[in-house]
Amino acid sequence: MAKSTRRPLVAGNWKMNLDHVEAIRLIQDMALRLRNLDHRAVDIAVHPPATDLRSVEGIIGADQLPIALGAQHCSAYSSGAYTGEISVAMLARLSVTLVLVGHSERRLHYAMTDTDVAATTAAVLKGLLTPVICVGESAAEREAGETETVLVRQVSAALEGVAKGAEQSIVVAYEPVWAIGTGIAATTEDAQLACGRIRDEIRERRGDVADSIRILYGGSANPENAGELVSQADVDGLLVGGASLQGESFAAIVSAVCACYGT
Ligand code: 13P
């Protein structure tokens, strides 16, 4: 499948920023700015903190905004004594359709393992939501020349949570840890190389369905580098952190992606 037949996705990961009142303000501002854009060819999503989901869902629903609602994490369990956790079913009831799984900040600060990533991916798919599986090497791994090894390990482990035939329902995000929040994005060549390697790994394990899976780049994406990044053959969109916290920069990124896809 050619790149042009994969719908690009621009997703904003708000991380632990904005309370629900601030979140309402941001989603309204985004909606106003996106209204002036022809973004029919681009999927747009936001991943607010869990406490904001209900409020953001309300605005998206009331104004029929073409923005998908995502969560940043969920439990691999369906219910029970897991204090502080949130289940896939709870998210689905809030019209959430996407869930980030295995973001490097979860792996680093909350000891999320490859096995946890597979179990959570399986839970998300079972609940008929889309897992956005995050992979990427650290600075030390990159310096040691281990980027490819790390990507292959993380991707193959995550696929353990994807039943045969369910591959089309996943999104993968390549987020090199050293590029997150640093202002130093991967070069377009490095982003392409890594996303291409990820697609090859999926193809080796699951066949040509790899060509229909969207692979995003994340890590200091901004309005200036967005167009060039998504013009790469295997980069099908962006997972945006800091620049998604302002309506202006997020809309500018969407606009750059639209331009690249000819809308
Ligand atoms: P930044 O865009 O702030 O580097 O964050 C990227 C990220 O981690 C998105 O999930």
XYZ file of C-alpha atoms and ligand atoms in Angstrom:
273
model
C 0.000 0.000 0.000
C 1.418 3.358 -0.984
C 1.990 6.018 1.637
C -0.699 8.175 0.043
C -3.350 5.598 0.953
C -2.462 5.672 4.653
C -4.396 8.495 6.306
C -1.986 10.669 8.252
C -2.642 11.144 11.968
C -1.600 14.156 14.000
C -2.039 13.450 17.708
C -1.383 15.820 20.597
C -0.145 14.262 23.844
C -0.871 16.826 26.534
C 0.957 14.743 29.180
C 0.351 15.996 32.760
C -0.590 19.521 31.704
C -3.843 21.503 31.890
C -6.696 20.986 34.335
C -10.153 20.442 32.907
C -10.958 24.150 32.729
C -7.741 24.877 30.834
C -8.404 21.836 28.654
C -11.806 23.219 27.621
C -10.152 26.484 26.649
C -7.509 24.719 24.545
C -9.889 22.415 22.691
C -12.145 25.375 21.885
C -9.202 27.385 20.628
C -8.030 24.430 18.510
C -11.507 23.998 17.070
C -11.614 27.652 15.973
C -8.223 27.444 14.317
C -8.865 24.089 12.656
C -12.151 25.379 11.242
C -10.188 27.522 8.797
C -8.226 24.537 7.540
C -9.198 21.956 4.952
C -8.013 18.934 6.906
C -10.287 16.302 5.380
C -7.313 14.103 4.494
C -5.806 14.202 7.989
C -6.962 12.527 11.215
C -6.531 14.648 14.321
C -6.497 13.433 17.926
C -5.832 14.835 21.379
C -4.725 12.877 24.452
C -5.596 15.014 27.497
C -5.028 13.937 31.114
C -7.669 11.500 32.373
C -9.360 14.141 34.527
C -10.012 16.257 31.416
C -11.527 13.551 29.235
C -15.156 14.116 30.243
C -14.951 17.865 29.615
C -13.145 17.525 26.297
C -15.573 14.794 25.231
C -18.418 17.206 25.952
C -16.998 19.933 23.712
C -16.094 17.538 20.889
C -19.575 16.006 21.026
C -21.538 19.246 21.328
C -19.668 20.967 18.513
C -19.223 17.789 16.438
C -15.531 18.502 16.128
C -13.515 16.245 13.808
C -11.069 15.466 16.602
C -10.631 11.980 18.055
C -10.266 11.634 21.802
C -7.328 9.672 23.176
C -6.047 8.605 26.581
C -2.416 8.544 27.693
C -2.442 5.179 29.446
C -4.802 2.501 30.734
C -4.747 -0.665 32.772
C -4.178 -4.064 31.226
C -6.862 -5.374 33.611
C -10.574 -5.025 33.020
C -11.621 -4.223 36.628
C -10.786 -4.904 40.245
C -8.381 -3.927 43.007
C -5.961 -1.782 40.995
C -5.975 1.508 42.873
C -5.400 4.514 40.669
C -5.836 2.665 37.405
C -8.390 3.226 34.642
C -9.846 0.462 32.477
C -10.345 0.398 28.722
C -14.117 0.108 29.219
C -14.124 3.281 31.351
C -12.301 5.115 28.572
C -14.629 3.755 25.900
C -17.611 5.148 27.868
C -16.019 8.580 27.502
C -15.843 8.218 23.694
C -12.115 7.599 23.829
C -10.970 5.775 20.693
C -7.164 5.841 21.011
C -4.835 4.974 23.890
C -1.100 5.602 24.085
C 0.590 2.388 25.186
C 4.134 2.219 26.499
C 5.055 5.868 26.195
C 8.724 6.178 27.185
C 7.702 8.232 30.231
C 5.593 5.281 31.433
C 8.439 2.882 30.717
C 10.974 5.124 32.499
C 9.090 6.495 35.504
C 6.574 3.676 36.110
C 8.677 0.671 35.167
C 6.400 -0.374 32.333
C 8.023 -3.402 30.673
C 7.725 -4.816 27.162
C 5.485 -7.512 28.668
C 3.224 -4.840 30.211
C 3.091 -3.097 26.837
C 1.936 -6.314 25.157
C -0.708 -6.971 27.830
C -2.006 -3.405 27.664
C -2.057 -3.494 23.864
C -4.124 -6.692 24.026
C -6.553 -5.090 26.499
C -6.993 -2.000 24.322
C -7.657 -4.091 21.224
C -10.084 -6.326 23.125
C -12.018 -3.199 24.062
C -12.108 -2.243 20.366
C -9.956 0.851 20.859
C -6.804 1.724 18.948
C -3.494 1.318 20.770
C -0.832 3.838 19.789
C 2.199 1.750 20.686
C 5.180 3.944 21.558
C 8.717 2.739 20.931
C 12.093 4.429 20.787
C 15.657 4.269 21.987
C 17.298 6.295 24.745
C 20.312 8.555 24.173
C 22.633 5.928 25.686
C 21.201 3.192 23.467
C 21.603 5.403 20.429
C 25.203 6.223 21.323
C 25.908 2.509 21.775
C 24.584 1.859 18.265
C 21.627 -0.117 19.632
C 18.767 1.792 18.040
C 17.759 -0.992 15.682
C 18.054 -3.691 18.354
C 15.861 -1.705 20.725
C 13.212 -1.007 18.086
C 13.090 -4.646 16.989
C 12.786 -5.788 20.605
C 10.046 -3.297 21.490
C 8.039 -3.838 18.312
C 8.225 -7.620 18.415
C 7.259 -7.636 22.111
C 4.287 -5.334 21.507
C 3.093 -7.547 18.637
C 2.725 -10.360 21.168
C -0.347 -8.429 22.304
C -1.798 -8.162 18.803
C -3.859 -11.143 17.643
C -3.405 -12.311 14.069
C -5.792 -10.279 11.944
C -5.915 -7.337 14.381
C -2.794 -5.637 13.032
C -4.753 -3.075 11.062
C -6.164 -1.679 14.311
C -2.829 -0.533 15.702
C -0.790 2.622 15.320
C 2.913 2.707 16.166
C 4.754 5.843 17.257
C 8.524 6.096 16.960
C 9.615 8.456 19.716
C 13.358 8.552 20.310
C 13.681 9.373 24.001
C 16.539 11.814 23.400
C 14.305 13.915 21.136
C 11.392 14.206 23.558
C 11.074 17.647 25.105
C 14.602 18.627 24.084
C 13.854 20.823 21.082
C 16.134 18.538 19.062
C 14.055 16.410 16.729
C 15.446 13.443 14.848
C 16.644 14.326 11.368
C 14.211 13.398 8.635
C 16.681 10.704 7.516
C 16.865 9.152 10.989
C 13.085 9.334 11.414
C 12.588 7.606 8.054
C 15.221 4.984 8.809
C 13.642 4.091 12.146
C 10.029 4.133 10.895
C 11.061 2.056 7.876
C 12.793 -0.454 10.161
C 9.680 -0.671 12.318
C 7.532 -1.370 9.245
C 9.998 -4.016 8.042
C 9.844 -5.732 11.411
C 6.049 -5.798 11.333
C 6.179 -7.123 7.763
C 8.608 -9.880 8.731
C 6.308 -10.993 11.515
C 2.859 -10.352 10.067
C 3.224 -9.873 6.324
C 1.991 -7.159 3.992
C -0.546 -5.768 6.467
C 2.516 -3.773 7.609
C 1.909 -1.479 4.665
C -1.463 -0.369 6.015
C -0.269 0.406 9.563
C 0.314 4.029 10.436
C 3.692 4.814 11.928
C 4.068 8.232 13.560
C 7.130 10.196 14.554
C 7.278 11.977 17.921
C 9.953 14.066 19.644
C 10.196 17.861 19.369
C 7.885 17.970 16.361
C 6.929 21.567 15.596
C 5.381 23.663 12.809
C 8.789 24.099 11.164
C 9.815 20.442 10.916
C 6.367 18.808 10.600
C 6.063 18.964 6.802
C 9.500 17.550 6.148
C 9.047 14.737 8.665
C 5.739 13.518 7.236
C 7.028 13.767 3.676
C 9.197 10.720 4.456
C 7.944 7.478 2.924
C 7.292 5.654 6.207
C 6.301 8.567 8.464
C 2.490 8.706 8.518
C 1.935 11.454 11.023
C 3.150 12.965 14.257
C 2.750 12.491 17.989
C 3.214 15.983 19.370
C 3.955 16.903 22.980
C 4.880 20.495 23.846
C 3.664 22.040 20.598
C 0.195 20.522 21.128
C -0.390 22.659 24.228
C -1.059 25.781 22.166
C -3.866 25.941 19.620
C -1.749 28.039 17.318
C 1.234 25.670 17.054
C -0.899 22.521 16.925
C -3.030 23.946 14.105
C 0.142 25.033 12.293
C 1.448 21.466 12.494
C -1.850 20.091 11.143
C -1.661 22.680 8.374
C 1.884 21.600 7.434
C 0.789 17.963 7.289
C -2.243 18.895 5.156
C 0.055 20.717 2.735
C 2.220 17.618 2.453
C -0.805 15.450 1.671
C -2.094 17.884 -0.910
C -5.022 19.458 0.917
P 7.618 16.715 22.643
O 6.881 17.008 21.345
O 7.343 17.716 23.701
O 9.057 16.459 22.403
O 6.997 15.321 23.208
C 6.888 14.241 22.374
C 6.112 13.186 23.070
O 6.586 12.585 24.006
C 4.760 12.912 22.581
O 4.253 11.740 23.119
